[in-house]
Short mmCIF file of C-alpha atoms in Angstrom, two decimals:
data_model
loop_
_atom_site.label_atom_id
_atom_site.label_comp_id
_atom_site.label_asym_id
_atom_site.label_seq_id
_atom_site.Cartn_x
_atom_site.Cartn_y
_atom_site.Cartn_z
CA UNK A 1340 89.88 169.93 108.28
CA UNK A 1341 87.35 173.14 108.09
CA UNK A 1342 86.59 172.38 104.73
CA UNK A 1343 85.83 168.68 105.76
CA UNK A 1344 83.36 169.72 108.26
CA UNK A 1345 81.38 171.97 106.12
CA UNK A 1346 81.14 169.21 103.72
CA UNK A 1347 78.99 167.37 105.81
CA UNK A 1348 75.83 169.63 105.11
CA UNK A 1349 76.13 167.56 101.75
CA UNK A 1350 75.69 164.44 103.72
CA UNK A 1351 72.25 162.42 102.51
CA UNK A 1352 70.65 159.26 103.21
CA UNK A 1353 71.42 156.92 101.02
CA UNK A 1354 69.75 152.97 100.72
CA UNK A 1355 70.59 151.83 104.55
CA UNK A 1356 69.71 154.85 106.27
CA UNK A 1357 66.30 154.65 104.32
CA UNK A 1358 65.34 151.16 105.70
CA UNK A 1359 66.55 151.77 109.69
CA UNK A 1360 64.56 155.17 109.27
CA UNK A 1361 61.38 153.35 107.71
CA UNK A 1362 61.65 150.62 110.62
CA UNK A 1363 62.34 152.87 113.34
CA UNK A 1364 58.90 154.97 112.59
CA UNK A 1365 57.65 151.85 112.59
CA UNK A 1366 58.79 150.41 115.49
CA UNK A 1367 61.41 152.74 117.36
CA UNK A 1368 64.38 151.28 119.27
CA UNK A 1369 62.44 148.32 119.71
CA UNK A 1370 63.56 147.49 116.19
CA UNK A 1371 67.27 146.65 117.15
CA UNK A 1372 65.69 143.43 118.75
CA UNK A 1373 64.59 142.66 115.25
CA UNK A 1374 68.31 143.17 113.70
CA UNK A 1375 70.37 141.28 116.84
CA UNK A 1376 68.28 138.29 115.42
CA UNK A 1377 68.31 138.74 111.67
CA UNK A 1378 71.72 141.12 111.02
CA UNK A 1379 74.21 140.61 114.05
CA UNK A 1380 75.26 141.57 117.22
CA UNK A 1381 76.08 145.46 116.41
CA UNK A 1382 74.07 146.81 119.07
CA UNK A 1383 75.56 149.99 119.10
CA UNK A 1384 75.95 150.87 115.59
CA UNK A 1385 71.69 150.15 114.89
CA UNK A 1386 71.02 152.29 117.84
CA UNK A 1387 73.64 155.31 115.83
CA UNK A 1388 71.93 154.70 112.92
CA UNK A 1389 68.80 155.18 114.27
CA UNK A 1390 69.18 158.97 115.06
CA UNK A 1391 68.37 161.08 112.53
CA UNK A 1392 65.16 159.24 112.53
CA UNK A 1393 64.52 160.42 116.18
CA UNK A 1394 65.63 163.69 115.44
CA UNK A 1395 63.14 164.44 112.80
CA UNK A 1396 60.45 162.68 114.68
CA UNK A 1397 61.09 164.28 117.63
CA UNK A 1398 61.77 167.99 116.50
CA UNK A 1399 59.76 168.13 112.97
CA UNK A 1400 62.97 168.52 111.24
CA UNK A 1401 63.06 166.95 107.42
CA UNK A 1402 65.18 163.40 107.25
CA UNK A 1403 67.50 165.00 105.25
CA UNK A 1404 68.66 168.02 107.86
CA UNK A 1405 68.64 165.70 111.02
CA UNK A 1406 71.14 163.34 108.83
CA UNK A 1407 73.38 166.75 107.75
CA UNK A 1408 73.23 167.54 112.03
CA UNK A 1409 74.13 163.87 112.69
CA UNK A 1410 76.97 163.75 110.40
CA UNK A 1411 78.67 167.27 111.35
CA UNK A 1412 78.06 166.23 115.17
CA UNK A 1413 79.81 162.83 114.40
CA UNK A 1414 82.65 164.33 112.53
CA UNK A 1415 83.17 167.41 115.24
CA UNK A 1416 83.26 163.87 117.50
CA UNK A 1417 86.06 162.14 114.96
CA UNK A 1418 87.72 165.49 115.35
CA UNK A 1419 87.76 165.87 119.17
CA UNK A 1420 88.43 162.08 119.64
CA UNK A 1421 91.74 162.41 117.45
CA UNK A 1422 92.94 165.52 119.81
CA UNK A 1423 92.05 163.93 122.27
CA UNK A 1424 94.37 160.52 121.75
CA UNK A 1425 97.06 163.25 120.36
CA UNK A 1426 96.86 164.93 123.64
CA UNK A 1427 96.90 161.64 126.14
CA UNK A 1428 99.77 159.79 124.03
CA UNK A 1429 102.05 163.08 123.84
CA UNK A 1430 101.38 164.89 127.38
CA UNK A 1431 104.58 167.17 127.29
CA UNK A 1432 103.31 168.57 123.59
CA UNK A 1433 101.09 171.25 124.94
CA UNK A 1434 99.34 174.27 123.61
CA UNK A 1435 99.53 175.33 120.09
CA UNK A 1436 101.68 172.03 119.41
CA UNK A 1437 99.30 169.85 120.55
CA UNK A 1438 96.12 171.40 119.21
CA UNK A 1439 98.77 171.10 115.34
CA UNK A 1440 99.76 167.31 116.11
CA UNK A 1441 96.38 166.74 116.81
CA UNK A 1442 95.15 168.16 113.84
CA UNK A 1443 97.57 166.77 111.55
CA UNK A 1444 96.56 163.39 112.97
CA UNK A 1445 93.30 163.68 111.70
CA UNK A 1446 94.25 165.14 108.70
CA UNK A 1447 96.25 162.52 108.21
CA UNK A 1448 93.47 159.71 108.39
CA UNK A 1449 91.19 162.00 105.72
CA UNK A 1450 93.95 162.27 103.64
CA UNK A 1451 95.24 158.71 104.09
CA UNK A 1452 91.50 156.88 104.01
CA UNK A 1453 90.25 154.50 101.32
CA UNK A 1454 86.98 155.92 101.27
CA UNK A 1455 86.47 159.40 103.02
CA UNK A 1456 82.32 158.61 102.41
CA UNK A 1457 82.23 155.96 104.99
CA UNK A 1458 84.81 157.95 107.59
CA UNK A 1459 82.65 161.43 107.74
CA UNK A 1460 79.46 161.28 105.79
CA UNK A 1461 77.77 157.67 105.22
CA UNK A 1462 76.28 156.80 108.85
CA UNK A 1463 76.45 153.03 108.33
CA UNK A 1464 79.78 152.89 107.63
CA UNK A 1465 80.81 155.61 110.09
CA UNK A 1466 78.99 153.86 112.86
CA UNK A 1467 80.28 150.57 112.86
CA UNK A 1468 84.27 151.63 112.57
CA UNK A 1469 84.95 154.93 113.58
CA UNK A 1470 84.12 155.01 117.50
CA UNK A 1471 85.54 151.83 117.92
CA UNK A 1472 88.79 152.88 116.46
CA UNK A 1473 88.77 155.90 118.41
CA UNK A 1474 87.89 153.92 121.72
CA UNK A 1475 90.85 151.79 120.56
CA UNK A 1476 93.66 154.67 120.16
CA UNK A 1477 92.77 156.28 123.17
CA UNK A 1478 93.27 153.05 125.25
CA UNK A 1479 96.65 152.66 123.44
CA UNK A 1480 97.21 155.80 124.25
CA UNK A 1481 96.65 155.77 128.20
CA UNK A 1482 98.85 152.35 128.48
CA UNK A 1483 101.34 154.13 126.92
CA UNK A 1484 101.18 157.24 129.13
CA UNK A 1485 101.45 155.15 132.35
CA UNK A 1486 104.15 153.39 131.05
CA UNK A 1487 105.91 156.50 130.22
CA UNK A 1488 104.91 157.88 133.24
CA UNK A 1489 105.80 154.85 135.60
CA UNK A 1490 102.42 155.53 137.13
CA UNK A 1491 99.23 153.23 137.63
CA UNK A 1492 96.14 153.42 136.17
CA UNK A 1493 93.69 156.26 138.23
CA UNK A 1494 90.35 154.85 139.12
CA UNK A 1495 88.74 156.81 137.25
CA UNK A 1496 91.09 155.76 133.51
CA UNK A 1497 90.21 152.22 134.75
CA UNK A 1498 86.36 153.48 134.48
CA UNK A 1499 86.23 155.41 131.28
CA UNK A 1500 87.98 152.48 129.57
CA UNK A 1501 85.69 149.80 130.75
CA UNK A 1502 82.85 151.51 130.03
CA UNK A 1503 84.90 153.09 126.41
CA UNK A 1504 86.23 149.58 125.97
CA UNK A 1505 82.06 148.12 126.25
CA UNK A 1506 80.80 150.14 124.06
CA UNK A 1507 83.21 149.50 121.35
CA UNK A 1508 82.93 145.80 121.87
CA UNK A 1509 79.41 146.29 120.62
CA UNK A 1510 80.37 147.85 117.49
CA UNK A 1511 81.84 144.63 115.40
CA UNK A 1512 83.43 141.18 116.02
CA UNK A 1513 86.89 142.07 116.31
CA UNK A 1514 87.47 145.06 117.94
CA UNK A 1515 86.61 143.42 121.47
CA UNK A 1516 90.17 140.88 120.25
CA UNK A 1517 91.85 144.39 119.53
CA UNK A 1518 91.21 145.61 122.68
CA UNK A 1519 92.36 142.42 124.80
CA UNK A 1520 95.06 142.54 122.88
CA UNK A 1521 96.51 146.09 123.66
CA UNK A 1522 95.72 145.04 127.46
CA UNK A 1523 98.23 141.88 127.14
CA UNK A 1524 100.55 144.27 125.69
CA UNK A 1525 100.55 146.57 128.53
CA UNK A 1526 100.84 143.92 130.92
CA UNK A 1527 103.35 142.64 128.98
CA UNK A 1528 105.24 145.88 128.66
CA UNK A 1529 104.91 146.61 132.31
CA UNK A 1530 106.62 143.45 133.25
CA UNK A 1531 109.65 143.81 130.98
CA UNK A 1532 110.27 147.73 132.49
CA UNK A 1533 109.66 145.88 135.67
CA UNK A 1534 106.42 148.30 136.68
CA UNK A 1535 104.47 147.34 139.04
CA UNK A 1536 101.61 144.95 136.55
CA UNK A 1537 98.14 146.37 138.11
CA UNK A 1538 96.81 143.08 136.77
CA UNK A 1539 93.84 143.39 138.57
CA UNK A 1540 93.04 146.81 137.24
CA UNK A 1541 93.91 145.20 133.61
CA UNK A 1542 91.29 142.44 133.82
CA UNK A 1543 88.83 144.29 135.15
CA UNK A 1544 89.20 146.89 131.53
CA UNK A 1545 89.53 143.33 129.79
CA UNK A 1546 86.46 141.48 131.23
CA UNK A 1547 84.06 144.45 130.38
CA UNK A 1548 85.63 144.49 127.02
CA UNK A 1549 85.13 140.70 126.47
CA UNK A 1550 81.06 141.12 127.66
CA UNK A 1551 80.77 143.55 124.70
CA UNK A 1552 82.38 140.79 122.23
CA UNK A 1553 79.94 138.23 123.64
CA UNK A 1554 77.13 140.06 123.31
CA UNK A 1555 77.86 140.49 119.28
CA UNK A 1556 79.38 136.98 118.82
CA UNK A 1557 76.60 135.00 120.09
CA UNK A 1558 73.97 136.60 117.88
CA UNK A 1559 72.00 134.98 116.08
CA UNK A 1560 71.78 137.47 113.02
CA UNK A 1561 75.67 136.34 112.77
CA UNK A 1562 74.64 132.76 110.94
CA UNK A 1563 71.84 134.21 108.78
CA UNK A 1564 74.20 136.76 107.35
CA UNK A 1565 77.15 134.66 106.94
CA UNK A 1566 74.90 132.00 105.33
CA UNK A 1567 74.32 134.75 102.79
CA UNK A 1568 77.79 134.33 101.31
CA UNK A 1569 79.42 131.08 99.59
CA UNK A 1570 83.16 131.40 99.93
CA UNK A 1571 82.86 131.83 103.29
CA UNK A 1572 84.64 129.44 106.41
CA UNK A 1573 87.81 128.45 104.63
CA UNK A 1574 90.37 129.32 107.38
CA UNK A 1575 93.51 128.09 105.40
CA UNK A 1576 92.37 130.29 102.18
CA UNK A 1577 91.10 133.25 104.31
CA UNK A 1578 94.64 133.64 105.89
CA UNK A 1579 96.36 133.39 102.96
CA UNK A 1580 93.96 135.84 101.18
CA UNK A 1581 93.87 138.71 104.46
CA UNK A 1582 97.99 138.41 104.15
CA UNK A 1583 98.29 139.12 100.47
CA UNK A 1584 95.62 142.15 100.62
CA UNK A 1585 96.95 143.24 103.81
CA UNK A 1586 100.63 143.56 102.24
CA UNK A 1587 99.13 145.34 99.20
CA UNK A 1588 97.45 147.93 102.12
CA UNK A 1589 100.16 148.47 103.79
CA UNK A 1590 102.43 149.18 100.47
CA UNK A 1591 99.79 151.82 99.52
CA UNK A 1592 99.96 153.03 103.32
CA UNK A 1593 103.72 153.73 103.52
CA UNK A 1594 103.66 155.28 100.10
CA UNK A 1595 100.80 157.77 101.22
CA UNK A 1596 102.12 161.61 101.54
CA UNK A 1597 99.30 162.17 104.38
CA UNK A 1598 101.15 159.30 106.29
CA UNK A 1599 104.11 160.61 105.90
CA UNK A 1600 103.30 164.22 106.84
CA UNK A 1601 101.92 162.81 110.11
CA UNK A 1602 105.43 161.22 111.01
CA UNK A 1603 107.21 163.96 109.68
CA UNK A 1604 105.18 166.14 112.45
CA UNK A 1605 105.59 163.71 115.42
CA UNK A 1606 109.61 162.81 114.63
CA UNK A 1607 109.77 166.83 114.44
CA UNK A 1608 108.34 167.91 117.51
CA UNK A 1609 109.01 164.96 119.84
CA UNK A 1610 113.00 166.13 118.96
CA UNK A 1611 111.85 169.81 119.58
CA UNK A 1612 111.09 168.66 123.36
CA UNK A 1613 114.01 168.23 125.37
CA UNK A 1614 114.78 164.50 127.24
CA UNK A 1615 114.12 163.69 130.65
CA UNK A 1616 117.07 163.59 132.91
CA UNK A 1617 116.24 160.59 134.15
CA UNK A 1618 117.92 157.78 132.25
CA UNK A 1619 115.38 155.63 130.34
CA UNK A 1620 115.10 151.49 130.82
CA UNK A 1621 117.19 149.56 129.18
CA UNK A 1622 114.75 147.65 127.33
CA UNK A 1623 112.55 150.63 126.63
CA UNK A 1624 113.51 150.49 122.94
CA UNK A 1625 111.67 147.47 122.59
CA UNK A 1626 108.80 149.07 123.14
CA UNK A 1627 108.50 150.85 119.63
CA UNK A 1628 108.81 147.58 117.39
CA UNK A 1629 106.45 146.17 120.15
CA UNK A 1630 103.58 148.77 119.22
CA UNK A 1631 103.62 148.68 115.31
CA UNK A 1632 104.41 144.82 115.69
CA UNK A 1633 100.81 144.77 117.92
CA UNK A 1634 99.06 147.17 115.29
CA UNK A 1635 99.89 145.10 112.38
CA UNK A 1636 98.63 141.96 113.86
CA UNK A 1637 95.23 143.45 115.02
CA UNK A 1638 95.15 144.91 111.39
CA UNK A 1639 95.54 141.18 109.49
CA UNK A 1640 93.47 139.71 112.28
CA UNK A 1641 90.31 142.11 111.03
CA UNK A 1642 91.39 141.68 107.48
CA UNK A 1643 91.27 137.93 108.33
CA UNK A 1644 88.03 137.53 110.28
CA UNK A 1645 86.21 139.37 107.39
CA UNK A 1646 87.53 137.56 104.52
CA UNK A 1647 86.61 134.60 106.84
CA UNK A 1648 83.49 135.09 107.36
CA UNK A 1649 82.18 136.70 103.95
CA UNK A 1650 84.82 135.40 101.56
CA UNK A 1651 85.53 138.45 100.57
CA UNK A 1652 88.34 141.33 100.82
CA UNK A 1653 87.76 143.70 103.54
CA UNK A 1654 85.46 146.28 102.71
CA UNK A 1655 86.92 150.02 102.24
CA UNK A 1656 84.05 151.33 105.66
CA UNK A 1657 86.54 148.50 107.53
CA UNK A 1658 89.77 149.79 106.28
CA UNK A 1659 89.13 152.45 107.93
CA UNK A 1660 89.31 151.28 111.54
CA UNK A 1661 92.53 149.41 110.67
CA UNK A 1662 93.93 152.68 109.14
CA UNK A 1663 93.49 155.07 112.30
CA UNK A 1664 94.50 152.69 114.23
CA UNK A 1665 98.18 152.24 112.78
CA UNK A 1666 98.37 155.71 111.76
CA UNK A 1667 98.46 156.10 115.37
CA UNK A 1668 100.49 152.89 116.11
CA UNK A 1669 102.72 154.16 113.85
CA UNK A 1670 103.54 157.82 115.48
CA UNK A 1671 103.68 156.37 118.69
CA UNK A 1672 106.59 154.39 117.50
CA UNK A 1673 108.51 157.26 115.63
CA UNK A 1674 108.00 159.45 118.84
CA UNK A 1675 109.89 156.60 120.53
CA UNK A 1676 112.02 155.86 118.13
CA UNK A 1677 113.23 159.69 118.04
CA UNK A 1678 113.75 159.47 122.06
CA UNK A 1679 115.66 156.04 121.85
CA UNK A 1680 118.10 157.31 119.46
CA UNK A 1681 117.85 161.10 120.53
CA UNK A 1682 122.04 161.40 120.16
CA UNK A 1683 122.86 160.37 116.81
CA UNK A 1684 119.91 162.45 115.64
CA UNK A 1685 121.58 165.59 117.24
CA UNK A 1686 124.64 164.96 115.28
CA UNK A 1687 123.12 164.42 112.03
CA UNK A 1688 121.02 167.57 112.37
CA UNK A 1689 124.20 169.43 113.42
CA UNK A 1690 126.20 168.06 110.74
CA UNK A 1691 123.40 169.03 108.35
CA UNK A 1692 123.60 172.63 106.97
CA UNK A 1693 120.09 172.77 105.50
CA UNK A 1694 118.48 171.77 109.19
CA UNK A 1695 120.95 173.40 111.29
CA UNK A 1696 120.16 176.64 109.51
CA UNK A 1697 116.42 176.64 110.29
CA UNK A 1698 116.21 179.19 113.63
CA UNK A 1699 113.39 178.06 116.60
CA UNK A 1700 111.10 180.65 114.29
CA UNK A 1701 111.49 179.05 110.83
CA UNK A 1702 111.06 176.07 111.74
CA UNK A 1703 107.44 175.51 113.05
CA UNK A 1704 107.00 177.75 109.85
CA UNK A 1705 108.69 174.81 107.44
CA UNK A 1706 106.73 172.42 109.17
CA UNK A 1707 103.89 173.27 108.43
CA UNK A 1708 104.16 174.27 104.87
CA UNK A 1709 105.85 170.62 104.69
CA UNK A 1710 102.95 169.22 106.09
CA UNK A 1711 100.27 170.91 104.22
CA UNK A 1712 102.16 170.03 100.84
CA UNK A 1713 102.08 166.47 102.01
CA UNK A 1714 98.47 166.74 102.30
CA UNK A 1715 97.56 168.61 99.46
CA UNK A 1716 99.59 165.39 97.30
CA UNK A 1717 96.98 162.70 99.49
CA UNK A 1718 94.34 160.78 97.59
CA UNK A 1719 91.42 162.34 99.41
CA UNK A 1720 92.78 165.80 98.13
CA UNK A 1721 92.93 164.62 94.60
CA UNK A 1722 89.89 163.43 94.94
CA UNK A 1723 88.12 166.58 95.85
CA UNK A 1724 89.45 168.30 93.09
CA UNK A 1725 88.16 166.09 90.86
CA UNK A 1726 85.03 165.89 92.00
CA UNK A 1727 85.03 169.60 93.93
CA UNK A 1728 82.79 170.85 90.98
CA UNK A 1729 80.26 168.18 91.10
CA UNK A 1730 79.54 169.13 95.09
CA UNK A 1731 76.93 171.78 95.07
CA UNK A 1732 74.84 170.14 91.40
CA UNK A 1733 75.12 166.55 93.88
CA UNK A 1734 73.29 168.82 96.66
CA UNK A 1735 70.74 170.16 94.66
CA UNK A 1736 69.62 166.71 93.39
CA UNK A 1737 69.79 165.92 96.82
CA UNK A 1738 67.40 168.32 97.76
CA UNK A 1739 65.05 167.73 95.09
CA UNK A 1740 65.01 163.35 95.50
CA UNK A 1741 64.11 164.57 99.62
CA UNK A 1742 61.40 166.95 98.32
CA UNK A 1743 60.14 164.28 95.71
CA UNK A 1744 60.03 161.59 98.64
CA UNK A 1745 58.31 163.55 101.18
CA UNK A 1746 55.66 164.57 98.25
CA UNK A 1747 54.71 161.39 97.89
CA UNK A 1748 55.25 159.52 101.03
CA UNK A 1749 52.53 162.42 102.19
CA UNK A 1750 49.80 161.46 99.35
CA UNK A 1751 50.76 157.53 98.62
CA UNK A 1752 51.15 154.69 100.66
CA UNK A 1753 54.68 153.86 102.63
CA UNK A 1754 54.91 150.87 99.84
CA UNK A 1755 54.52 153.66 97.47
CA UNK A 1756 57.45 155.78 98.77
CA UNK A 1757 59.67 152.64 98.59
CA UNK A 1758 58.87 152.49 95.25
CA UNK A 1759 60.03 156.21 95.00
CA UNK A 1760 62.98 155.90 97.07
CA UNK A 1761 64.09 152.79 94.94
CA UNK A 1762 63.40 154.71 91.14
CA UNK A 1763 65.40 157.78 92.61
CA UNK A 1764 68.52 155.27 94.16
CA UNK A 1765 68.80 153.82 90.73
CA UNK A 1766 68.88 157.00 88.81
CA UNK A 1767 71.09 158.51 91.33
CA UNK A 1768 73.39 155.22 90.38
CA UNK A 1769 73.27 155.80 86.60
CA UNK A 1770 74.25 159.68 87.31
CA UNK A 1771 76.80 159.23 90.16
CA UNK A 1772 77.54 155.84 90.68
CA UNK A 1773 80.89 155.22 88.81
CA UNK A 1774 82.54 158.49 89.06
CA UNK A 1775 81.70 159.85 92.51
CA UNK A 1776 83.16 158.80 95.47
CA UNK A 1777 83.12 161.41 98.30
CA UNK A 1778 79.37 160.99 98.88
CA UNK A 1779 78.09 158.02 96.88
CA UNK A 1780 79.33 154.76 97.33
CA UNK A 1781 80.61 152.88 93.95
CA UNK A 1782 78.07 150.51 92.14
CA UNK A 1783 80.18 147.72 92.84
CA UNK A 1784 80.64 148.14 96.58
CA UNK A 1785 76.56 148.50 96.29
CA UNK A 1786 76.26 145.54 94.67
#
């Protein structure tokens, strides 16, 4: 995870960032007007995107070093927002434990991610799909806690997840449905371990949620940019398309190591707590086929509302909303599932000489060596060491296309630097565009 975080000092501008930055010298914030009308409703992504354009107007600092401080603030964010779901869904892992599941959570979504570009380092695609996502687990992760807890919502949970639950609204077109969705599932939850409902509480969280989704829905940016694509509106083809990519996705997810290192780590130390000696409900063990059942659907229903609306496969920035949110899904049900069937576990393990063997003090040790092998096997690991060598010579042309800009945006016109910005994109393409994935998108996905 250190290693992660240093890497975004590498993080550059790239295409996108260039334009919002042009348009917000321009015209500052006042420009987001300008792209509800002609992009969409993603309010709060164009204001994100906006910021290292502010910085370096507002402090002198050079475009490229107020993106570098964005991007290490927003993955020291990614970071504290994964502990922070880690520490709300699993409240009686404390200390050391927690701070490793949490982690080993988002470990587990680097190691586990389609593109790692658009999760840490590419504000456009981190902007759009990471906060929501994290606004999303940590709302699963407080119904689930109350539920646990047979307790009601405080007034102040009820607050930050109307005002959480807003703001991710605002982000994209579907995770406002998400969202509404995990609130019906509490309800629903609450009613079958016959808990009292709160279902005032519920649509209050729900209503401020479904303001967001309006807000980004009714844009008018929406029809100009889905006008832009011809295979688009087909609702019989566009479920039948989401379904067959989402299978292949999930295939590729349950054969990832990094996904299995993360339920490796939750089965493990969920058995390493001891049960409550209160007897659970009897339908409690529904409730761990519930939660990957509801995580799957709001998966297909984003792979379905994109390939509705573009006519295309979900794009890799997207997969990675989907992906944090049923790596999550999915330890919350092995936790459960470990609970549920806590006694035939115990026999196995004592009928096991290999397990049985490992003392209290080995076996945090084999844990985490099993986890870090797991990791070190992930895509986004043998990625980096394909590409680790490339890092610093990527940097330095970095450096040099900034210092090449800001030469001649000083002596030419802003047309001028356009023209400057557009000469070094393409030979950045030629040099990087195929091979390099970590910071540079592919040529196709630019295309």
């Amino acid at each position: 995870m250190l290693f992660f975080l240093v890497l975004t000092v590498f993080a550059d501008p790239q295409h996108d960032d260039f334009c919002f930055s042009y348009r917000y010298v321009e015209q500052g914030l006042i420009s987001i007007r300008g792209f509800y009308g002609e992009l969409g409703g993603r309010i709060v992504p164009y204001g994100l995107i906006d910021i290292p354009a502010a910085i370096a107007q507002a402090t002198g600092l050079s475009l490229l070093s107020a993106y570098s401080l964005t991007m290490a603030t927003g993955a020291v964010a990614f970071l504290a927002g994964c502990m922070a779901a880690v520490a709300r869904a699993w409240p009686r892992i404390r200390g050391l434990p927690s701070i490793f599941l949490g982690l080993v959570f988002a470990a587990a979504v680097l190691g586990a991610s389609t593109s790692v570009r658009d999760l840490l380092y590419w504000l456009p695609g981190v902007a759009c799909y990471v906060p929501p996502a994290i606004v999303c687990i940590l709302i699963l992760a407080e119904c689930l806690r109350a539920l646990d807890d047979k307790m009601e919502f405080s007034p102040g949970a009820i607050l930050y997840m109307a005002a959480g639950g807003f703001v991710a609204a605002l982000c994209n077109e579907f995770t406002g449905i998400w969202l509404v969705a995990i609130l019906v599932g509490s309800i629903v939850a609450r009613r079958m371990l016959d808990q009292k409902m709160q279902i005032g509480a519920h649509a209050l969280i729900a209503i401020a949620v479904t303001a967001g989704w309006v807000v980004v829905v009714a844009a008018n940016g929406n029809t100009a940019r889905m006008a832009q694509f011809a295979d688009r509106g087909h609702i019989g083809h566009s479920l039948l398309e989401a379904l067959r990519f989402a299978m292949v996705q999930l295939g590729q997810f349950l054969r990832e190591p990094a996904v299995i290192a993360w339920l490796v780590a939750v089965a493990a130390l969920t058995y390493a707590i001891p049960n409550r000696s209160e007897a659970a409900h009897p339908r409690a063990r529904f409730l761990a086929p519930g939660i990957i059942v509801l995580c799957l659907a709001c998966c297909y229903l984003e792979y379905f509302a994109h390939y509705y609306s573009t006519g295309i496969r979900l794009v890799e920035r997207a997969q990675n909303q989907a992906l944090i949110l049923l790596l999550f899904g999915s330890g919350l049900s092995a936790s459960l599932l470990v609970r549920t069937y806590r006694s035939p576990l115990e026999r196995m393990i004592a009928q096991s000489r290999t397990i049985s063997s490992l003392s209290s003090g080995r076996l945090p040790i084999a844990l985490a060596f099993l986890v870090a092998a797991l990791f070190l096997l992930s895509k986004t690991a043998f990625l980096v060491y394909a590409e680790g060598s490339s890092l610093y010579p990527y940097w330095r042309e970095t450096v040099a296309r900034h210092r090449l800009l800001a030469k001649r945006f000083g002596r030419d016109s802003a047309e001028a630097s356009m023209d400057a910005v557009s000469a070094a994109e393409c030979r950045r393409d030629g040099e990087y565009g195929v091979h390099r994935q970590i910071f540079w998108q592919s040529r196709a996905d630019r295309r």
